[in-house]
mmCIF file of C-alpha atoms and ligand atoms in Angstrom:
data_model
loop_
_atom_site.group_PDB
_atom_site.id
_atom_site.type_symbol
_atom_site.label_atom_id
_atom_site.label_comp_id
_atom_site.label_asym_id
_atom_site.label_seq_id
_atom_site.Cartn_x
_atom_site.Cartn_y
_atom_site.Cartn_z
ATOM 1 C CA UNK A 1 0.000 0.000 0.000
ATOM 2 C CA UNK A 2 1.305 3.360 -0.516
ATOM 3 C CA UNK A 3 -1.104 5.407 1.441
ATOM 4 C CA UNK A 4 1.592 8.342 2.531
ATOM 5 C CA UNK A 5 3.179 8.535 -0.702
ATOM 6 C CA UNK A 6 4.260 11.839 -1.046
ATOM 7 C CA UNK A 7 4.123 12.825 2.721
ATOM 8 C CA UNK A 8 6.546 13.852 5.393
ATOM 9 C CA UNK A 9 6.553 12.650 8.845
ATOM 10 C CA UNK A 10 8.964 13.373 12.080
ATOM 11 C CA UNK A 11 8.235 10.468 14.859
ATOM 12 C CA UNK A 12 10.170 11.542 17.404
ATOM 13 C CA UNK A 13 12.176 8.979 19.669
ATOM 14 C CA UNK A 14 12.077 6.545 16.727
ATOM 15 C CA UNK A 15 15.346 5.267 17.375
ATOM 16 C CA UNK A 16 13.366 2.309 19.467
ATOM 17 C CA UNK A 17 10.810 1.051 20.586
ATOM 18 C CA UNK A 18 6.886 1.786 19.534
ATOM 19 C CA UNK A 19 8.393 4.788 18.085
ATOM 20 C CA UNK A 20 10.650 2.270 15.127
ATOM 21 C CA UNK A 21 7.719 0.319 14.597
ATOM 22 C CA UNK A 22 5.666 3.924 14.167
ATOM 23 C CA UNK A 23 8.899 5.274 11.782
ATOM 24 C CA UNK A 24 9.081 1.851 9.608
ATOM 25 C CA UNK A 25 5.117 1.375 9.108
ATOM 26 C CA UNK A 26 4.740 5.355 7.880
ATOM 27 C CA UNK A 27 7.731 4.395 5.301
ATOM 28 C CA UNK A 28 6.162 1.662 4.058
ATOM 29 C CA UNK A 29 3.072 3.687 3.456
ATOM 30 C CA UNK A 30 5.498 5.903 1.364
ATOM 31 C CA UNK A 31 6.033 8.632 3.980
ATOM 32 C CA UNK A 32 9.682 10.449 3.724
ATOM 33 C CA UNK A 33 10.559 9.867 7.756
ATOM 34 C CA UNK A 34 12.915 11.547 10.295
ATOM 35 C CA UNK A 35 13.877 9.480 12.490
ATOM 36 C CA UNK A 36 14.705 11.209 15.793
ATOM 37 C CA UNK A 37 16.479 10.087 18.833
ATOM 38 C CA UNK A 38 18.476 11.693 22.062
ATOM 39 C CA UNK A 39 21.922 9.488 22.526
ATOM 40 C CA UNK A 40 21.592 6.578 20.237
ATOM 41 C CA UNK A 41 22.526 7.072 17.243
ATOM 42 C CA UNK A 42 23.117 3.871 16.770
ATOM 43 C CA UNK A 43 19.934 2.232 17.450
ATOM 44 C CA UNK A 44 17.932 5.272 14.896
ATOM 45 C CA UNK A 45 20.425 4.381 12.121
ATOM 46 C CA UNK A 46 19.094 0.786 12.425
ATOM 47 C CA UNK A 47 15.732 2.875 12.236
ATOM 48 C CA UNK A 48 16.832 3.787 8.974
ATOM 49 C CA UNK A 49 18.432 0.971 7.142
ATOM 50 C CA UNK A 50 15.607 -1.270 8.469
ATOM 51 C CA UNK A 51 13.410 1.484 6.358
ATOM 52 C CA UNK A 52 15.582 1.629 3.237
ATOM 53 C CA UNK A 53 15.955 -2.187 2.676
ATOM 54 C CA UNK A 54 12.241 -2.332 2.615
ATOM 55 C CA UNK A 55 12.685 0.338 -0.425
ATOM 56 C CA UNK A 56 11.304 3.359 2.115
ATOM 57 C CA UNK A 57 13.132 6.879 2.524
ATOM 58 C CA UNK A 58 14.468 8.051 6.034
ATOM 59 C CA UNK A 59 17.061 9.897 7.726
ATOM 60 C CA UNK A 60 18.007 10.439 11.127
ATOM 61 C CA UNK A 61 17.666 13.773 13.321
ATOM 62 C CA UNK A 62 19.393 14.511 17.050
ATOM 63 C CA UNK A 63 17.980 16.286 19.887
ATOM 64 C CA UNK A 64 18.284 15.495 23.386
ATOM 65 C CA UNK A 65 14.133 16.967 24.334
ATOM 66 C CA UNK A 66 14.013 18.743 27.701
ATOM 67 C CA UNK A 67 17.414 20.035 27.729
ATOM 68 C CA UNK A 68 18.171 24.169 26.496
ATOM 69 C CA UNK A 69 17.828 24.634 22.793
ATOM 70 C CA UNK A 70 16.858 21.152 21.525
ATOM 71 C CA UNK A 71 12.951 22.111 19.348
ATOM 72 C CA UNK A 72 15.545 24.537 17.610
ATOM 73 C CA UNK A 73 17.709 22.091 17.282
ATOM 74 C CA UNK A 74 15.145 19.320 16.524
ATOM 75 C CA UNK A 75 13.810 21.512 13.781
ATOM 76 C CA UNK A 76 17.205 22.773 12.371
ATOM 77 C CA UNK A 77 18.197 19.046 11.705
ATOM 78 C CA UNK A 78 14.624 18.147 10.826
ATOM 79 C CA UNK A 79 14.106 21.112 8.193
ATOM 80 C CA UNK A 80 17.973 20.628 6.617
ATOM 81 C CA UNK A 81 17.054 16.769 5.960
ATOM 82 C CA UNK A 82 13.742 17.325 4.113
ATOM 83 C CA UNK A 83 14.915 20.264 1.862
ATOM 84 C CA UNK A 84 17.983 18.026 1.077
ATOM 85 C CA UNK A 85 15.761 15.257 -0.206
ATOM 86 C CA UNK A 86 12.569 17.441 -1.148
ATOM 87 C CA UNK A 87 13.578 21.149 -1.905
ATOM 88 C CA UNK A 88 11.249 21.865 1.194
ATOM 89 C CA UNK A 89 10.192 21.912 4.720
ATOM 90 C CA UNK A 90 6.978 20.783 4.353
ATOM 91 C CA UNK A 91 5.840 18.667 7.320
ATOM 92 C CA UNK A 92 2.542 16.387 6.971
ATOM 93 C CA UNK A 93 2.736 13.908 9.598
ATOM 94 C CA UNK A 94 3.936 14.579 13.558
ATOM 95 C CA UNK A 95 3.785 11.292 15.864
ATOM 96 C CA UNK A 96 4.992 12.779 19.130
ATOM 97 C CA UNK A 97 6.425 9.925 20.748
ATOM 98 C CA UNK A 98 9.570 10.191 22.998
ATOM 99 C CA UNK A 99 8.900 10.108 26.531
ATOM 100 C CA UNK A 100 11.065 9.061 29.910
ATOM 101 C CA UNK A 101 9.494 6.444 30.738
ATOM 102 C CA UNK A 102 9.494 3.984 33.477
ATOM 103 C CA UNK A 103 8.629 3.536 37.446
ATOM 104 C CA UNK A 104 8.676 6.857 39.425
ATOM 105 C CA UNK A 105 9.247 5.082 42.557
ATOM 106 C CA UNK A 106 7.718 2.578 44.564
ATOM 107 C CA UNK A 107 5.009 4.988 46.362
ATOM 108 C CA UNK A 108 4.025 8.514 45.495
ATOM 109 C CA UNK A 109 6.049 9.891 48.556
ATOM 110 C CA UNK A 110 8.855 8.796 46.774
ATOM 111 C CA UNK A 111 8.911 11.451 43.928
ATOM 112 C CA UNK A 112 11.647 13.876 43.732
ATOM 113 C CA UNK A 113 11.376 17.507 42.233
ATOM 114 C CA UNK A 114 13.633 16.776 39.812
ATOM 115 C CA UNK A 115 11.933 13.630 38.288
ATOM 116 C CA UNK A 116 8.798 15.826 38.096
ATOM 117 C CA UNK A 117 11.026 18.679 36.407
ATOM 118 C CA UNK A 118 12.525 15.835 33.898
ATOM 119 C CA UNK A 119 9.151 14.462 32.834
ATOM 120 C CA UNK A 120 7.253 17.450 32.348
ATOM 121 C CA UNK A 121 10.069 18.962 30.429
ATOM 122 C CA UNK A 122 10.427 15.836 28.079
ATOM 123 C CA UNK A 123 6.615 14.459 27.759
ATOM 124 C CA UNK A 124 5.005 17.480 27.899
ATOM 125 C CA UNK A 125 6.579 20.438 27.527
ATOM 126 C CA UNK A 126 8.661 19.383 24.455
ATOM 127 C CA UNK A 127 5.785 17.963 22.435
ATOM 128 C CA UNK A 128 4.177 21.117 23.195
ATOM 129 C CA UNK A 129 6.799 23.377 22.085
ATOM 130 C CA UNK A 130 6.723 20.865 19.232
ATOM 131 C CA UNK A 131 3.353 21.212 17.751
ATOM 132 C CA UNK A 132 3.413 24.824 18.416
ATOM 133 C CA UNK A 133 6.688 25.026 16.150
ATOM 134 C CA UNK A 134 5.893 22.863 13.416
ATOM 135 C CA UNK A 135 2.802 24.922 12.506
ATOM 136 C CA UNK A 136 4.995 26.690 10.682
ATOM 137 C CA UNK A 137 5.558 23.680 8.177
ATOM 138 C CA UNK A 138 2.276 21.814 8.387
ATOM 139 C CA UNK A 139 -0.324 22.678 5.294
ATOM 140 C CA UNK A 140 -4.079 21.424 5.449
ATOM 141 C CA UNK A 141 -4.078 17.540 5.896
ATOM 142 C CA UNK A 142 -1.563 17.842 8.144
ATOM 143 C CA UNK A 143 -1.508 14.779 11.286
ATOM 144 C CA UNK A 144 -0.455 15.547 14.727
ATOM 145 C CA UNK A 145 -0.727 12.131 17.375
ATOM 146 C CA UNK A 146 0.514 12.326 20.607
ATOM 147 C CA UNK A 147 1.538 8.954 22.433
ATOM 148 C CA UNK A 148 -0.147 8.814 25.883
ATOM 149 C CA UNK A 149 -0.812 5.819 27.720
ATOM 150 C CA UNK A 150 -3.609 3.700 29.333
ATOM 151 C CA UNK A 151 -2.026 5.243 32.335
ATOM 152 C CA UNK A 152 -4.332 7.945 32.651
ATOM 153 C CA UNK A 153 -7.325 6.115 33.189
ATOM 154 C CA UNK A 154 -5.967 3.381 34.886
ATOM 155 C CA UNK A 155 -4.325 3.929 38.709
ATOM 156 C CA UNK A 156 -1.122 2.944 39.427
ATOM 157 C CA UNK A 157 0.660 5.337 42.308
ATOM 158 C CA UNK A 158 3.556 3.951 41.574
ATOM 159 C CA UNK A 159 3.729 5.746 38.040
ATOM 160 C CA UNK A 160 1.909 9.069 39.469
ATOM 161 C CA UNK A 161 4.234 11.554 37.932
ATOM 162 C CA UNK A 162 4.760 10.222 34.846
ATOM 163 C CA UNK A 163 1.019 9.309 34.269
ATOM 164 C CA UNK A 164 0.502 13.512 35.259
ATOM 165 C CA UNK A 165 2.695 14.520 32.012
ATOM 166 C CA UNK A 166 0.640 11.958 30.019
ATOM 167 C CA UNK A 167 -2.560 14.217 31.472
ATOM 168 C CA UNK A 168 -0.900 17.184 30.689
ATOM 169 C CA UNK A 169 -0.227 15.458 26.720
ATOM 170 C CA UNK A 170 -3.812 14.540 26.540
ATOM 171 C CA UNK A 171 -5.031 18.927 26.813
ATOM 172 C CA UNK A 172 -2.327 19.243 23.994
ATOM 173 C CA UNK A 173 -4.731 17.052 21.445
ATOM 174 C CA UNK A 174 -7.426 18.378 23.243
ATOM 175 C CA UNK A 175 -6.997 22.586 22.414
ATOM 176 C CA UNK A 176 -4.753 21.866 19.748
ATOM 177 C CA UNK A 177 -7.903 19.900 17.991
ATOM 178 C CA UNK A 178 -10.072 22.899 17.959
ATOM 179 C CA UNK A 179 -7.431 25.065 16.699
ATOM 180 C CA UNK A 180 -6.365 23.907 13.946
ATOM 181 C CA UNK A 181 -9.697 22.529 12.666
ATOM 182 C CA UNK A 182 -9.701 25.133 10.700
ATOM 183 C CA UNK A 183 -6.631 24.707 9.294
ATOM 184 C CA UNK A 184 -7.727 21.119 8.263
ATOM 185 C CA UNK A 185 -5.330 19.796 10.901
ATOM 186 C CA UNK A 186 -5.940 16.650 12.532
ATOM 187 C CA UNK A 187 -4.892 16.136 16.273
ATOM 188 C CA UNK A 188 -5.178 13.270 18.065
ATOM 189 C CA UNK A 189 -4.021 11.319 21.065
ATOM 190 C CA UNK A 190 -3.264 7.460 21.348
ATOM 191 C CA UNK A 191 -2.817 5.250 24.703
ATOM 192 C CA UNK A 192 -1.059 2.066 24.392
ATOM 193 C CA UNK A 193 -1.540 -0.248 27.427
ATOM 194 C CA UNK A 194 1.845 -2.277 28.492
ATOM 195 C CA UNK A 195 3.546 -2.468 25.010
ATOM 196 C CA UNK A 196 7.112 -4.538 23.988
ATOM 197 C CA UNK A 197 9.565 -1.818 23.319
ATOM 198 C CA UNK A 198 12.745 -4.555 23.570
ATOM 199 C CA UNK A 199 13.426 -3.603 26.833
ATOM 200 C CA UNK A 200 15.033 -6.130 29.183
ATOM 201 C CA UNK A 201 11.605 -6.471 31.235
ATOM 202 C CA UNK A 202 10.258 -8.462 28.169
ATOM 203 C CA UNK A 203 12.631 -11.235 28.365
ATOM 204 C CA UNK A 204 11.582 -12.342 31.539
ATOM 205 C CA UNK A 205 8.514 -15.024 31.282
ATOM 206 C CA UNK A 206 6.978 -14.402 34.901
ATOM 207 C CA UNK A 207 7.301 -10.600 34.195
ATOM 208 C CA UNK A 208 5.255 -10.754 31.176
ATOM 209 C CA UNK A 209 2.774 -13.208 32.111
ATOM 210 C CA UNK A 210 1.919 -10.812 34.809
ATOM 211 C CA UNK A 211 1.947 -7.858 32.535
ATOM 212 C CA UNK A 212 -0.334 -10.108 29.860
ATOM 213 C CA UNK A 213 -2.805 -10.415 32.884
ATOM 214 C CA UNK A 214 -3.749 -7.030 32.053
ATOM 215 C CA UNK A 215 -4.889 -7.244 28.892
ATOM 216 C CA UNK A 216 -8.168 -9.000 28.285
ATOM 217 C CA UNK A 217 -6.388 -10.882 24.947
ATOM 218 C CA UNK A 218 -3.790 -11.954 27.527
ATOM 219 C CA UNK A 219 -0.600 -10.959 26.219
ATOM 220 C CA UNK A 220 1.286 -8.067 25.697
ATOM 221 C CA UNK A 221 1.141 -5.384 22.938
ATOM 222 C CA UNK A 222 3.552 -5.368 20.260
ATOM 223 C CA UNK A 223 4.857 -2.156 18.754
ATOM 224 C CA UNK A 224 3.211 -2.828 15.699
ATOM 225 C CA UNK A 225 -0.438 -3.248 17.402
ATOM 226 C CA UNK A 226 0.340 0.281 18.489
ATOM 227 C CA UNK A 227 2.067 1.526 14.886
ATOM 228 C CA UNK A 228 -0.631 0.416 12.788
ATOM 229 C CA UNK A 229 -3.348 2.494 14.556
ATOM 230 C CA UNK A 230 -0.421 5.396 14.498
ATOM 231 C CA UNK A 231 -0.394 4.618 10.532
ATOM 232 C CA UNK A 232 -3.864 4.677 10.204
ATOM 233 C CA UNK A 233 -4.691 8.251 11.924
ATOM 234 C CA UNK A 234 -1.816 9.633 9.715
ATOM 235 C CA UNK A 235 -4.013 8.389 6.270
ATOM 236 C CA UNK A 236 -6.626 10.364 4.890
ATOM 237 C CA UNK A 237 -9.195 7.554 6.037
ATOM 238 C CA UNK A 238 -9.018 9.231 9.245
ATOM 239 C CA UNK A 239 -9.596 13.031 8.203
ATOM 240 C CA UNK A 240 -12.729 13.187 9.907
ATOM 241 C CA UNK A 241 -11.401 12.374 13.866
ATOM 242 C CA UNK A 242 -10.033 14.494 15.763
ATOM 243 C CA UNK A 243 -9.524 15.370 19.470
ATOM 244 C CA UNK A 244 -9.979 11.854 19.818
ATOM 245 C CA UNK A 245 -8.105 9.550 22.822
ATOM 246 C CA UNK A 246 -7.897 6.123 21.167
ATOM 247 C CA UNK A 247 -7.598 3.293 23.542
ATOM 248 C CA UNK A 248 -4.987 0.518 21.904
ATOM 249 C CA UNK A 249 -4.232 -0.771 25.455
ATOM 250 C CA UNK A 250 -5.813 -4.433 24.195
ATOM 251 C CA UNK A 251 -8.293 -3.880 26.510
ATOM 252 C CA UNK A 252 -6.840 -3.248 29.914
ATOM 253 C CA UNK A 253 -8.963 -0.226 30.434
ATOM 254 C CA UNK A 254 -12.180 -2.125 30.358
ATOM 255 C CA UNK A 255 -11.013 -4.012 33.608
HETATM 256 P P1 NDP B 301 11.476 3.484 24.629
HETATM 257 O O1 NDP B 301 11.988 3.762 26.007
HETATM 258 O O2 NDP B 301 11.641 2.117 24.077
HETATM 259 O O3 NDP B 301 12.115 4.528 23.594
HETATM 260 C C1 NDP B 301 12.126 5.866 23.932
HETATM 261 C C2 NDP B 301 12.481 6.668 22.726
HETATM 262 O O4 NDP B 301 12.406 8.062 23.071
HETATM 263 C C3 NDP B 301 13.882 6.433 22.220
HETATM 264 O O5 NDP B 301 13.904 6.614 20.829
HETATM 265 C C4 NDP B 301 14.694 7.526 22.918
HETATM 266 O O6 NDP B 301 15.866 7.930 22.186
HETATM 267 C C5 NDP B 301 13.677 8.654 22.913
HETATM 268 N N1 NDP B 301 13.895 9.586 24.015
HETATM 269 C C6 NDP B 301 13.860 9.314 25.339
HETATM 270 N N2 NDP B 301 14.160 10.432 26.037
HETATM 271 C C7 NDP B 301 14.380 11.409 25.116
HETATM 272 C C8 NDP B 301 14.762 12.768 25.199
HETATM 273 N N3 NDP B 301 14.991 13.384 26.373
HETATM 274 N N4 NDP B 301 14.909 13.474 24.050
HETATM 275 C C9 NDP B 301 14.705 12.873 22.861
HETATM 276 N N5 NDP B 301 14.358 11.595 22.706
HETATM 277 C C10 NDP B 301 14.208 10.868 23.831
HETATM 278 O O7 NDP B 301 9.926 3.930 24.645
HETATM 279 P P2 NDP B 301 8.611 3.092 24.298
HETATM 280 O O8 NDP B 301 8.686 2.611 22.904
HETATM 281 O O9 NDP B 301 8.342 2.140 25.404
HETATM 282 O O10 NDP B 301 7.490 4.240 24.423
HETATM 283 C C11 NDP B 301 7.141 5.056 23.331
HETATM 284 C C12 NDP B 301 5.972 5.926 23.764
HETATM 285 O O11 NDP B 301 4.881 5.096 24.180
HETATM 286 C C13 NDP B 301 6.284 6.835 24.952
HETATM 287 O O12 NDP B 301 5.616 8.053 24.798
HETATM 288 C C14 NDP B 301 5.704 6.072 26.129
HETATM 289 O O13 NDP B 301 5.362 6.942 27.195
HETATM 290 C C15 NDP B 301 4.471 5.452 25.487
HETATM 291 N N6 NDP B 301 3.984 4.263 26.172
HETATM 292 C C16 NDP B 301 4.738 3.122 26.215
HETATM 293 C C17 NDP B 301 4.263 2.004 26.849
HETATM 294 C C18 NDP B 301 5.025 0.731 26.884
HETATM 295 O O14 NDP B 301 4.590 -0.207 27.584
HETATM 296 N N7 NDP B 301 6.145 0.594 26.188
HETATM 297 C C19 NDP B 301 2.953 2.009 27.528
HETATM 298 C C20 NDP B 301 2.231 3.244 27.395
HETATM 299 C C21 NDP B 301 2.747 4.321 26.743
HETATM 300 P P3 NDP B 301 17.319 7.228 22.461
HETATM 301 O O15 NDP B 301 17.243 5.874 21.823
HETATM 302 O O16 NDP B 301 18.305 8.123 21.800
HETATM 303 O O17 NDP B 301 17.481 7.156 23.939
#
């Protein structure tokens, strides 16, 4: 299927993760992709060759989110790689997707100011800076999804601060929606439950089979389950949602 061809798309933290499998799938729709990442460059040049053996077009783009400087930076990288390979800086598609991740601590008294200071810089702040940024290169039909998680409608205190920048990610879709309708901008969130990303928490059976628990289809998510919904918003067969909060936690919310 080619049903980006033609199209632009930045998914940042696609050096891993959800965010790869987000980065690949747009390619393969025939979406020119930048593949962004904070430290490993590595890992989002594997992005990249992973996308040009399957006869897609990619290249990679560094900025470290949350520290001084880096949407400038993100965008200086970001504009220099699509006017190399398209003569412009048009931007269709924006899959905000880096985030810190991970447990806060083991109880909410636990928190520290600074891991509040680090996630709200990195999972909400930067995609917010972001979106307001790359209106400046987004034309009508343009796509903006924000990665959330089932994390803000499900409790876990033990992921309080972390599920709070999610909140904060959800208002972005939210007043972001209604102002660029008119702009024929599309902005919408999406929450995937407990999702593979190849971390070393996946290779452990008992782990997962707990983790599976949650879901009513028993397992856990793939990247892909999560990509393919991503893929979908960014097609024209989704051009009439918006502000929406899709739920591609495999069910864990309805427990
Ligand atoms: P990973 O931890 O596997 O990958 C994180 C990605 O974000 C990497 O590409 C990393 O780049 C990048 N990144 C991290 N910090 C920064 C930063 N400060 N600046 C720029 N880039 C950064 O994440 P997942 O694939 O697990 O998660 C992807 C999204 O899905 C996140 O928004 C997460 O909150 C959400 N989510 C994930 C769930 C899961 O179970 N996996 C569940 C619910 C939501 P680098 O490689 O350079 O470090």
């Amino acid at each position: 299927m080619n049903r980006l061809a033609g199209k632009t798309a930045l998914v940042t933290g696609s050096s891993r993760g959800i965010g790869r499998a987000i980065a690949v799938r747009l390619a393969r729709e025939g979406a020119l992709v930048a593949v962004h990442y904070a430290v490993n460059e590595q890992a989002a040049l594997e992005t990249v060759t992973t996308i040009e053996k399957e006869g897609g077009r990619a290249f990679t783009v560094r900025a470290e989110l949350g520290t001084p400087g880096a949407v400038h930076t993100l965008f200086t990288g970001l504009e220099q790689g699509l006017k190399e390979r398209t003569g412009e800086a048009t931007l269709d598609i924006l899959v905000n997707n880096a985030a810190v991740t991970g447990m806060d601590g083991f109880s909410p008294e636990d928190v520290t100011q600074e891991q509040l200071d680090r996630y709200f810089e990195v999972n909400a702040k930067a995609p917010f800076l972001i979106v307001q940024r790359v209106l400046t290169n987004m034309p009508s039909g343009g796509r903006v999804i924000n990665i959330s998680s089932g994390l803000t409608r499900f409790a876990n205190p033990g992921q309080v601060a972390y599920a709070m920048t999610k909140g904060a990610l959800e208002q972005v879709t939210l007043h972001f929606a209604k102002h660029l309708g008119p702009r024929g901008i599309t902005v919408n969130t999406v929450a995937p439950g407990i999702t593979d990303n190849g971390g070393p928490i996946f290779d452990v059976p008992e782990a997962v089979e707990q983790m599976a628990g949650l879901s009513v289809f028993n397992r856990v998510g793939e990247a892909g389950d999560v990509a393919d919904v991503v893929t979908f918003l960014a097609t024209d067969e989704a051009r009439w949602i918006t502000g929406a909060f899709l739920d591609v936690s495999g069910g864990t919310l309805l427990r």
